[in-house]
Coordinates of C-alpha atoms in Angstrom, one line a residue:
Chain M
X4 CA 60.4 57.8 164.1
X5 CA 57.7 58.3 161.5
X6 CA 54.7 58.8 163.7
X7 CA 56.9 61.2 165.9
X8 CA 56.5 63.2 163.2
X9 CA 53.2 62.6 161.9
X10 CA 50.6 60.4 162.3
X11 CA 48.7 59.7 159.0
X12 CA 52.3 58.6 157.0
X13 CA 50.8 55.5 154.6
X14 CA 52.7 53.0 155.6
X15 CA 52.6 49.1 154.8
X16 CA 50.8 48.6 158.2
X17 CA 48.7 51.8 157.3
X18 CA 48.1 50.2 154.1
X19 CA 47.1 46.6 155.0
X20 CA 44.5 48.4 157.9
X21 CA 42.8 50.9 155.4
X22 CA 42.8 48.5 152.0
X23 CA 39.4 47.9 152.1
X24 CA 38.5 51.6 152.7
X25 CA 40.8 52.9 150.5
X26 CA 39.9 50.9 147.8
X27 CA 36.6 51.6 148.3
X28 CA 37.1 55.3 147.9
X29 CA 39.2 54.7 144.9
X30 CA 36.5 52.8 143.3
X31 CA 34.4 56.2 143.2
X32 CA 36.9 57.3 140.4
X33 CA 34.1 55.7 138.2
X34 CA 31.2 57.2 137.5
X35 CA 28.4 54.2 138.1
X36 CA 29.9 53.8 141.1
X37 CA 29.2 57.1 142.5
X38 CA 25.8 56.0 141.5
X39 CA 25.6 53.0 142.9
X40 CA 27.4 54.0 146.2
X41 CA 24.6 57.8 146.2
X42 CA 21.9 55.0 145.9
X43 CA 23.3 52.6 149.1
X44 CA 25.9 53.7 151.2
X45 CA 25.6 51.0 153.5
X46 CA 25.4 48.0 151.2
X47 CA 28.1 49.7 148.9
X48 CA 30.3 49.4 151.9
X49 CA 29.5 45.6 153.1
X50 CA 30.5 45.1 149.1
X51 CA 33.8 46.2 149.5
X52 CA 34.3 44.7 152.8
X53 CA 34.4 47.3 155.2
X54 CA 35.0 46.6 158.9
X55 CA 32.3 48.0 161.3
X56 CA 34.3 50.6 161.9
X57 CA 35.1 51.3 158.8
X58 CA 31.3 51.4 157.3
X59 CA 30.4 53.7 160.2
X60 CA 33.6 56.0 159.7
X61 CA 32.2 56.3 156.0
X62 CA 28.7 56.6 157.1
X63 CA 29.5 59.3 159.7
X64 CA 31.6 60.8 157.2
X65 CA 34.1 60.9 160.5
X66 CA 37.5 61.8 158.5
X67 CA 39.4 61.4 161.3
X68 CA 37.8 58.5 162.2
X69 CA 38.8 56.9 159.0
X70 CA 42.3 58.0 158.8
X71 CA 42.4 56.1 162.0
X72 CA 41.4 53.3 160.4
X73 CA 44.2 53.0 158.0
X74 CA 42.4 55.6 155.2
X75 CA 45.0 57.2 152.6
X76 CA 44.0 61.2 152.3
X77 CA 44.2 60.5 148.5
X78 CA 41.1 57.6 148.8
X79 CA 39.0 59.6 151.0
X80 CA 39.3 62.8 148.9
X81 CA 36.8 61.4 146.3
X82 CA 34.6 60.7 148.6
X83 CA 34.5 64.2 150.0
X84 CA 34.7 65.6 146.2
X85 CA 31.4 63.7 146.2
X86 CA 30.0 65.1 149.1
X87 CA 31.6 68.9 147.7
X88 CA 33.6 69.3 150.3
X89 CA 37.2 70.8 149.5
X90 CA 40.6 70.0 150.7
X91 CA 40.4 72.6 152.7
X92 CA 36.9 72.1 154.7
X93 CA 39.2 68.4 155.5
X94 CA 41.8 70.2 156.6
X95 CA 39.5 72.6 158.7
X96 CA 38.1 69.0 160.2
X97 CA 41.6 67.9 161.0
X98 CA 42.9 71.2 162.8
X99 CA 39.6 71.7 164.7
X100 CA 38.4 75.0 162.1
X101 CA 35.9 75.8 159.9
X102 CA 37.2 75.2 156.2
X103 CA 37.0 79.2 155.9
X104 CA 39.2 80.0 159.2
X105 CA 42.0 77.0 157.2
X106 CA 42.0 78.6 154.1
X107 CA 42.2 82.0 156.2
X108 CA 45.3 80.7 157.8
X109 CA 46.6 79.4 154.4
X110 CA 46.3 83.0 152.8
X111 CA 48.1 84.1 155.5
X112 CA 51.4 82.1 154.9
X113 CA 50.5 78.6 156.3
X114 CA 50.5 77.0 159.6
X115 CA 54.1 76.4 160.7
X116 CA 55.5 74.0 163.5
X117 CA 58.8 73.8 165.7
Chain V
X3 CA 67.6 67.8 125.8
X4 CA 65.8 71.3 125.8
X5 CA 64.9 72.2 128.8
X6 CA 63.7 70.9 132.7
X7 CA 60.3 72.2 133.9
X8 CA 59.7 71.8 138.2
X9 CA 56.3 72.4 138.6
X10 CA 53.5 72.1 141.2
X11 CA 50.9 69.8 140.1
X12 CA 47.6 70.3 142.5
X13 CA 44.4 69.7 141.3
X14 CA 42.8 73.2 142.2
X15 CA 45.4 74.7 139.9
X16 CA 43.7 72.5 137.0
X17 CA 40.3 73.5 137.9
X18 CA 41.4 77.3 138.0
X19 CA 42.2 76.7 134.6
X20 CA 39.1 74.7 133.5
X21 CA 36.9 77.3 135.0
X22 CA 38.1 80.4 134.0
X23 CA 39.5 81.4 137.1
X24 CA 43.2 82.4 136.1
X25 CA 42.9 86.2 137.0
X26 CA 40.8 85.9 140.3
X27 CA 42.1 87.7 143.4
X28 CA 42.9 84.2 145.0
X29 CA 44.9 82.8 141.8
X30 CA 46.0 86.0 139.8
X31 CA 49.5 85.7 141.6
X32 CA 50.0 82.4 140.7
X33 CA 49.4 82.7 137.0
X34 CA 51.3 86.2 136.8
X35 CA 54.6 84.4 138.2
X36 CA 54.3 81.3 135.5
X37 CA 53.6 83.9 132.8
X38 CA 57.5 84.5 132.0
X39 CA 58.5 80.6 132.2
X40 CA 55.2 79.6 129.8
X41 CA 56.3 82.7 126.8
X42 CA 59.9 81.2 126.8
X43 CA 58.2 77.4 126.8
X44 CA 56.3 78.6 123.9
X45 CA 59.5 79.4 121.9
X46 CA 61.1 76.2 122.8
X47 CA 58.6 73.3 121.8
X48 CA 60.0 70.3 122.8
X49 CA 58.9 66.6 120.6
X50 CA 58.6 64.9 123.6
X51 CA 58.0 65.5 127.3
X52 CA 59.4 63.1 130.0
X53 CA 56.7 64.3 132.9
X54 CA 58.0 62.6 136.2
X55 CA 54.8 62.8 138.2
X56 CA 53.3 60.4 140.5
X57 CA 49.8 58.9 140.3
X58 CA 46.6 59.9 143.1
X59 CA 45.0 56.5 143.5
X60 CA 43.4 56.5 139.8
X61 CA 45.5 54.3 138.0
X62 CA 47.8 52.7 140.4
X63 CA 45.7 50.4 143.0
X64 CA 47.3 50.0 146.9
X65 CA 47.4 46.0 145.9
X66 CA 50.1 47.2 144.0
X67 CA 52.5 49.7 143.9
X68 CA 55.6 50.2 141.5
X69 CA 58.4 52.0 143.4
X70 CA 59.5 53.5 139.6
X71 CA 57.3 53.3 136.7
X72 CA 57.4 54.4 132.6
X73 CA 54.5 54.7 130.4
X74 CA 55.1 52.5 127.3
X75 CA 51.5 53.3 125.4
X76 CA 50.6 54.9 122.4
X77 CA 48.2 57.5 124.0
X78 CA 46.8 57.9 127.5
X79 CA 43.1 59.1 128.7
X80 CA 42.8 61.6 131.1
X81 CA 41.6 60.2 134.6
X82 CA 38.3 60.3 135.9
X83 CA 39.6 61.4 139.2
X84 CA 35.8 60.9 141.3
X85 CA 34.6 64.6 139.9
X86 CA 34.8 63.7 135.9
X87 CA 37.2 64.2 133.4
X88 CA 39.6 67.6 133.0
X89 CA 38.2 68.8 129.8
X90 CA 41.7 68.5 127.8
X91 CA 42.5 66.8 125.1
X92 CA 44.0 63.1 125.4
X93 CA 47.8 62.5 126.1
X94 CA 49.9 61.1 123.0
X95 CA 52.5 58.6 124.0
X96 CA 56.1 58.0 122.7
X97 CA 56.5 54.4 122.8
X98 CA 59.5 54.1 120.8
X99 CA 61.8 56.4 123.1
X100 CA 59.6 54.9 126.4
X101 CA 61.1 51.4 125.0
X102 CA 64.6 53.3 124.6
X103 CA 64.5 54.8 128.3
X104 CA 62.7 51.0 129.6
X105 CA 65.7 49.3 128.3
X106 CA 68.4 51.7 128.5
X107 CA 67.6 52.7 132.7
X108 CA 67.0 48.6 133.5
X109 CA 70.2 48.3 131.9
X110 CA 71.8 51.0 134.1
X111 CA 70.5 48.8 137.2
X112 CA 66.6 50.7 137.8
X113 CA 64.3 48.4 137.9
X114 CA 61.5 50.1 136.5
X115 CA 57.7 48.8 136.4
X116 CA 55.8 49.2 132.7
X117 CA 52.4 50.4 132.3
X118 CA 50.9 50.1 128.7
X119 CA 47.6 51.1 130.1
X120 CA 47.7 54.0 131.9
X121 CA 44.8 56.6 133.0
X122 CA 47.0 59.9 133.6
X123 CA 45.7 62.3 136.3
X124 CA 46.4 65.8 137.5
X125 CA 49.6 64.5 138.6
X126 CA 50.5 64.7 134.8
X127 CA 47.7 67.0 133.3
X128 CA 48.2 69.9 135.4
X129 CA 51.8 69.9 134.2
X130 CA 51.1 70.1 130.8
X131 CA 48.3 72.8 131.3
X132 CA 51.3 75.1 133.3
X133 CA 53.1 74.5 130.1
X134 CA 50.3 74.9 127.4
X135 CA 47.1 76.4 129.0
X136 CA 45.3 76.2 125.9
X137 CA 45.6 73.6 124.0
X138 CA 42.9 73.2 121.9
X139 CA 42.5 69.9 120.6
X140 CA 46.1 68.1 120.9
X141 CA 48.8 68.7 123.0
X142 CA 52.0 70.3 121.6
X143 CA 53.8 67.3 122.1
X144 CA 53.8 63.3 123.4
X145 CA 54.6 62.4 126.9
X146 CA 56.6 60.0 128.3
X147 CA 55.2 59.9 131.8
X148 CA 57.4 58.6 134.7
X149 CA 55.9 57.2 137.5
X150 CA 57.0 57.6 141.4
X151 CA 55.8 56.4 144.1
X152 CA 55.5 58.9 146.6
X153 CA 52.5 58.0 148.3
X154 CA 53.6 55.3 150.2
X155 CA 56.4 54.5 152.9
X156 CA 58.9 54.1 152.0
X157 CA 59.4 56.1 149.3
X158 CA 62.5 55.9 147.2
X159 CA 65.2 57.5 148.2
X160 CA 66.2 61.3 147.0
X161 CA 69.5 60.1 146.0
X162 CA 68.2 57.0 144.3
X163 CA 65.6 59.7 142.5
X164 CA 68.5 61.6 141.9
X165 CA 70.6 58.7 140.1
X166 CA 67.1 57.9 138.6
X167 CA 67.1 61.2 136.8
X168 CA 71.3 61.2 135.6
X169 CA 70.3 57.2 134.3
X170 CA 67.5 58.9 131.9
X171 CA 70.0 62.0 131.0
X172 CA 71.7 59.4 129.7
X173 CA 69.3 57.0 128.4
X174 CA 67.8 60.2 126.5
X175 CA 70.7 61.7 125.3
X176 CA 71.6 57.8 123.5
X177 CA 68.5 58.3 121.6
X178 CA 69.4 57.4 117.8
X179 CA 66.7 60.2 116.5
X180 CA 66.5 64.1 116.6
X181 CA 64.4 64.7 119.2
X182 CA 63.8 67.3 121.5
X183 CA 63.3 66.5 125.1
X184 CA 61.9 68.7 127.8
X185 CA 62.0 66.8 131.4
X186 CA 59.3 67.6 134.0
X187 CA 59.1 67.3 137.7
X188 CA 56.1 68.1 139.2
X189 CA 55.0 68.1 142.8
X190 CA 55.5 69.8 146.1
X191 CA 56.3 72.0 147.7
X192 CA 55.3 71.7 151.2
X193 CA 52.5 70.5 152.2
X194 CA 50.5 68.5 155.0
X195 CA 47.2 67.4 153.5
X196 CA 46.0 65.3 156.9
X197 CA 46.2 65.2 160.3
X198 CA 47.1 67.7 162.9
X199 CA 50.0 69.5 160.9
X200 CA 47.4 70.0 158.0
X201 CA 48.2 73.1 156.7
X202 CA 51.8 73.2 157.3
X203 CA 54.1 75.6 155.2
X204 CA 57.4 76.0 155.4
X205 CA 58.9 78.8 153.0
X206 CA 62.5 78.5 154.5
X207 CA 62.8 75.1 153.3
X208 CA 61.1 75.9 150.3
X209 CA 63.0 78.8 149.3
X210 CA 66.2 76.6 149.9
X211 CA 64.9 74.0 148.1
X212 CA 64.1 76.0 144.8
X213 CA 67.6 77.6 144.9
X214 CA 70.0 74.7 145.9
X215 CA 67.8 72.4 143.0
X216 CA 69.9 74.7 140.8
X217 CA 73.1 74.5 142.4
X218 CA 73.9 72.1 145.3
X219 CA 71.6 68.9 143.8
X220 CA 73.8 66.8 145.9
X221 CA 72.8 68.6 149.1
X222 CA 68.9 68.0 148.2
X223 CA 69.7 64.1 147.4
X224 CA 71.3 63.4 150.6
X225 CA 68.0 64.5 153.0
X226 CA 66.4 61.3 154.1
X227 CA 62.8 60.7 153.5
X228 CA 62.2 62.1 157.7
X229 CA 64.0 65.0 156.7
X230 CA 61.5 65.6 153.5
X231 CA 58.3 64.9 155.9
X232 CA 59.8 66.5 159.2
X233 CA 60.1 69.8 156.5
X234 CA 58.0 69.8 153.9
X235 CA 54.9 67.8 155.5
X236 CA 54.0 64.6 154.6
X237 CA 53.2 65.4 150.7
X238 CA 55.9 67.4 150.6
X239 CA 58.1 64.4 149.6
X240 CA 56.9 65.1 146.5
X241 CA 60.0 67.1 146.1
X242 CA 62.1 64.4 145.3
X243 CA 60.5 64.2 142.0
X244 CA 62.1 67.2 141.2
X245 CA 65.5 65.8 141.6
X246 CA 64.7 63.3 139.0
X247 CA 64.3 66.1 136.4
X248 CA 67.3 68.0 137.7
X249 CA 69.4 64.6 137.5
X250 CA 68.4 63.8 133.8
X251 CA 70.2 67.4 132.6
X252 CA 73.6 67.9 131.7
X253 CA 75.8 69.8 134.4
X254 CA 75.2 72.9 132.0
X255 CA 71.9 74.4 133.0
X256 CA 70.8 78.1 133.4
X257 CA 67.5 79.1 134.9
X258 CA 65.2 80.5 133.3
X259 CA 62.2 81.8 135.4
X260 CA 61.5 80.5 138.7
X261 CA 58.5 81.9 140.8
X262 CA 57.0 80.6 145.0
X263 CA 53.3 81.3 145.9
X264 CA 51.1 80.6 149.0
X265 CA 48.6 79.1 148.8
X266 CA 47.5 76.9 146.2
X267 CA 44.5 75.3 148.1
X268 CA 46.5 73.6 150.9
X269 CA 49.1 74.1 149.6
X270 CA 52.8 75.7 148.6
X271 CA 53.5 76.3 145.1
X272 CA 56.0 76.7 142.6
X273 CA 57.9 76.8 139.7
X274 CA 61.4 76.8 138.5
X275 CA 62.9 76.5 134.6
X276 CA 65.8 75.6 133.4
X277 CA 67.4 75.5 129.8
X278 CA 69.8 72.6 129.5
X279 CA 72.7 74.8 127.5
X280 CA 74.7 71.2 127.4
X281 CA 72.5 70.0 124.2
X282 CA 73.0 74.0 122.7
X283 CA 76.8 72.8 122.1
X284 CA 76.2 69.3 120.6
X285 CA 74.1 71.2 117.7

C-alpha cells in the first residue's frame, strides 16, 4: 500500500538496505569527516561499508541511484549540502528538471497529483 | 499554559534568517505573515517551551530510533547539521519539569525514550528563531524539546500523537511551580522531498488542515498515516506533530494569527497561534 503511493517511504526494509549509506551520510554531520571523506571518497566509503553499489551510487553522485539502494533523503542531503547542491537541484534530479525549472514550478503553487 | 505555536521548521527558513534574507522577493511573504503571531509572542513570554519537533539524522542514529522522546538535559548545542552550526545561541533545558512530564506521561501509559545528550537541529532551532528572530546571546526561555519520530515507517499514529499531546496538557498543568508554558509543533505542511512526487503541494489539504487543527482535532487524529502521505507527501506526516501541541491545550483556545505560504524551498509553509484562554481563568 505504501509504495502504491510512493516509492522512497523509509521503511524497516528501506532502513536495513540503506544503513550503511545512510550512516555514512550522517557521519558528514562532523566536520573532520567532511575532511576526511573531500580527501577519499572511495576509501571513506569501503570504511563505512558500502556495497558496490552503494560506493558507486555515492561516487556517481547518482541520487536516484542511492535512494534505490535504501538511502534516507535526510542522509543524502549532507552530502549534497557538501557538494552545494540545494533541495531543490535534488528535487530537479528526481522529476527529470533543472533545479531552476523545480523551484519555477514551486513558485508557481507546487506540483500536484490525482 | 500560555499559548500553542504550529510552525514550519525547514532549514532554508533558518538560513533566510542567518543571512539576512528576511525581506527578499522570494521570502518577504513569508516573514510579513509571521509578523502579527511574533508581536503578540513578544508580549506573552513564556518560562518554558515544550517544542515537539522531530530530529533530521543529527542526533538520533537509524540503529536506533525512539518512537517518542523528551529531552531531560540541562542545555543542548545546536547541531552541526553537515554545513556548520546555525549561529544562535545554545538551547537551555528545563530538567526539573522534563523529569515532571518523563514521569507524569509514562505514568499515563507513553512510553517515552530519554535523551540527556541531545544535539538539537533546525527541527527545534528554526522554531525558536520564528518565535524570537533575534536573540542575541540567550534565548528568552528553556526548552523542553519533544521528540517524534516521523522519519521512519511506521510512524506513530495521529491519534496516539493526539493522546500524546492531552497526556502532557495534563502532565504540565500538574506542575507544582508557576510556570508559564508555551507548546510548539513544528513541521509540515505538505511536502514530497524525494522521488517522483517531489515537489508535491497540496493547499486543499493544507488549508483544511490549518482550520480543522482549531476546531475538529478529532477529525485530523483519525487520518491514517496513508492518508497523511497519500496528501501531504511523504514529509508531510510531519503534521501529526501538530496534533501533539493542539492535544496538550485545554478545550479553551482562540487563535491568534495563523498565515499559509508557497514555497518555502520545497516546500509548504505555515503558521498558526493559539492562546490557551483555559489557564486565563485559573489565574
Amino acid at each position: 500500500m505504501v509504495k502504491a503511493q510512493d516509492n522512497y517511504v523509509l521503511d524497516l526494509a528501506q532502513n536495513r538496505r540503506g544503513l550503511a549509506l545512510n550512516r555514512m551520510c550522517g557521519s558528514l554531520k562532523h566536520a573532520e569527516n567532511r575532511a576526511r571523506f573531500t580527501a577519499g571518497e572511495a576509501a571513506y566509503c569501503d570504511s563505512y561499508g558500502l556495497s558496490p553499489e552503494q560506493k558507486k551510487a555515492i561516487l556517481e553522485r547518482d541520487w536516484i541511484a542511492m535512494l534505490d539502494l535504501g538511502a534516507s533523503i535526510f542522509y543524502t542531503f549532507k552530502l549534497a549540502m557538501l557538494d552545494q547542491k540545494s533541495m531543490q537541484y535534488l528535487g530537479g534530479v528526481f522529476t527529470g528538471m533543472t533545479a531552476e525549472e523545480f523551484a519555477a514550478e514551486l513558485r508557481a503553487g507546487g506540483r500536484k497529483f490525482g | 499554559m500560555t499559548w500553542g505555536l504550529a510552525t514550519s521548521h525547514v532549514p532554508s527558513i533558518g538560513a533566510a534568517m542567518d543571512n539576512g534574507k528576511t525581506t527578499d522577493e522570494y521570502w518577504k511573504p513569508l516573514f510579513d505573515g509571521y509578523t502579527p503571531a511574533r508581536q503578540w509572542m513578544v508580549e506573552h513570554t513564556p518560562d518554558v517551551a515544550v517544542i515537539v519537533y522531530n530530529d533530521h539524522a543529527n542526533a538520533v542514529d537509524l540503529n536506533l530510533v525512539p518512537t517518542f522522546g523528551i529531552g531531560t538535559a540541562e542545555s543542548y548545542a545546536v547541531a552541526d547539521e553537515g554545513w556548520g552550526r546555525r549561529p544562535v545561541p545554545p538551547v537551555q533545558g528545563a530538567p526539573e519539569l522534563s523529569e515532571h512530564l518523563v514521569r507524569k506521561v509514562i505514568d499515563d501509559s507513553f512510553d517515552v525514550a530519554t535523551f540527556h545528550h541531545l544535539d538539537v537541529d533546525h527541527g527545534l532551532t528554526v522554531p525558536l528563531s520564528v518565535y524570537c528572530p533575534e536573540p542575541g546571546e540567550a534565548w528568552p526561555c528553556a526548552v523542553v524539546p519533544v521528540l517524534v519520530n516521523v522519519i521512519q515507517y511506521p510512524q506513530p499514529t495521529a491519534a496516539r500523537c493526539y493522546a500524546l499531546g492531552q497526556a502532557l496538557g495534563r502532565a504540565i498543568r500538574s506542575f507544582p511551580r508557576d510556570q508559564k508554558v508555551a507548546v510548539f509543533g513544528t513541521g509540515g505542511m505538505s511536502h514530497q522531498l524525494a522521488g517522483a512526487r517531489a515537489g508535491l503541494i497540496n493547499k486543499e489539504f493544507d488549508r483544511m488542515f490549518l482550520q480543522a487543527i482549531e476546531t475538529e482535532p478529532d477529525k485530523l487524529a483519525a487520518l491514517t498515516r496513508e492518508d497523511y502521505i497519500r496528501e501531504a507527501g511523504t514529509e508531510g506526516i510531519e503534521l501529526i506533530m501538530w496534533l501533539i501541541m493542539r492535544g496538550a491545550l485545554s478545550g479553551n483556545i482562540r487563535r491568534v494569527h495563523d498565515t499559509y505560504h508557497v514555497p518555502a524551498s520545497n516546500t509548504a509553509a505555515a503558521l498558526a497561534l493559539f492562546e490557551d484562554l483555559g489557564a486565563k481563568e485559573t489565574v
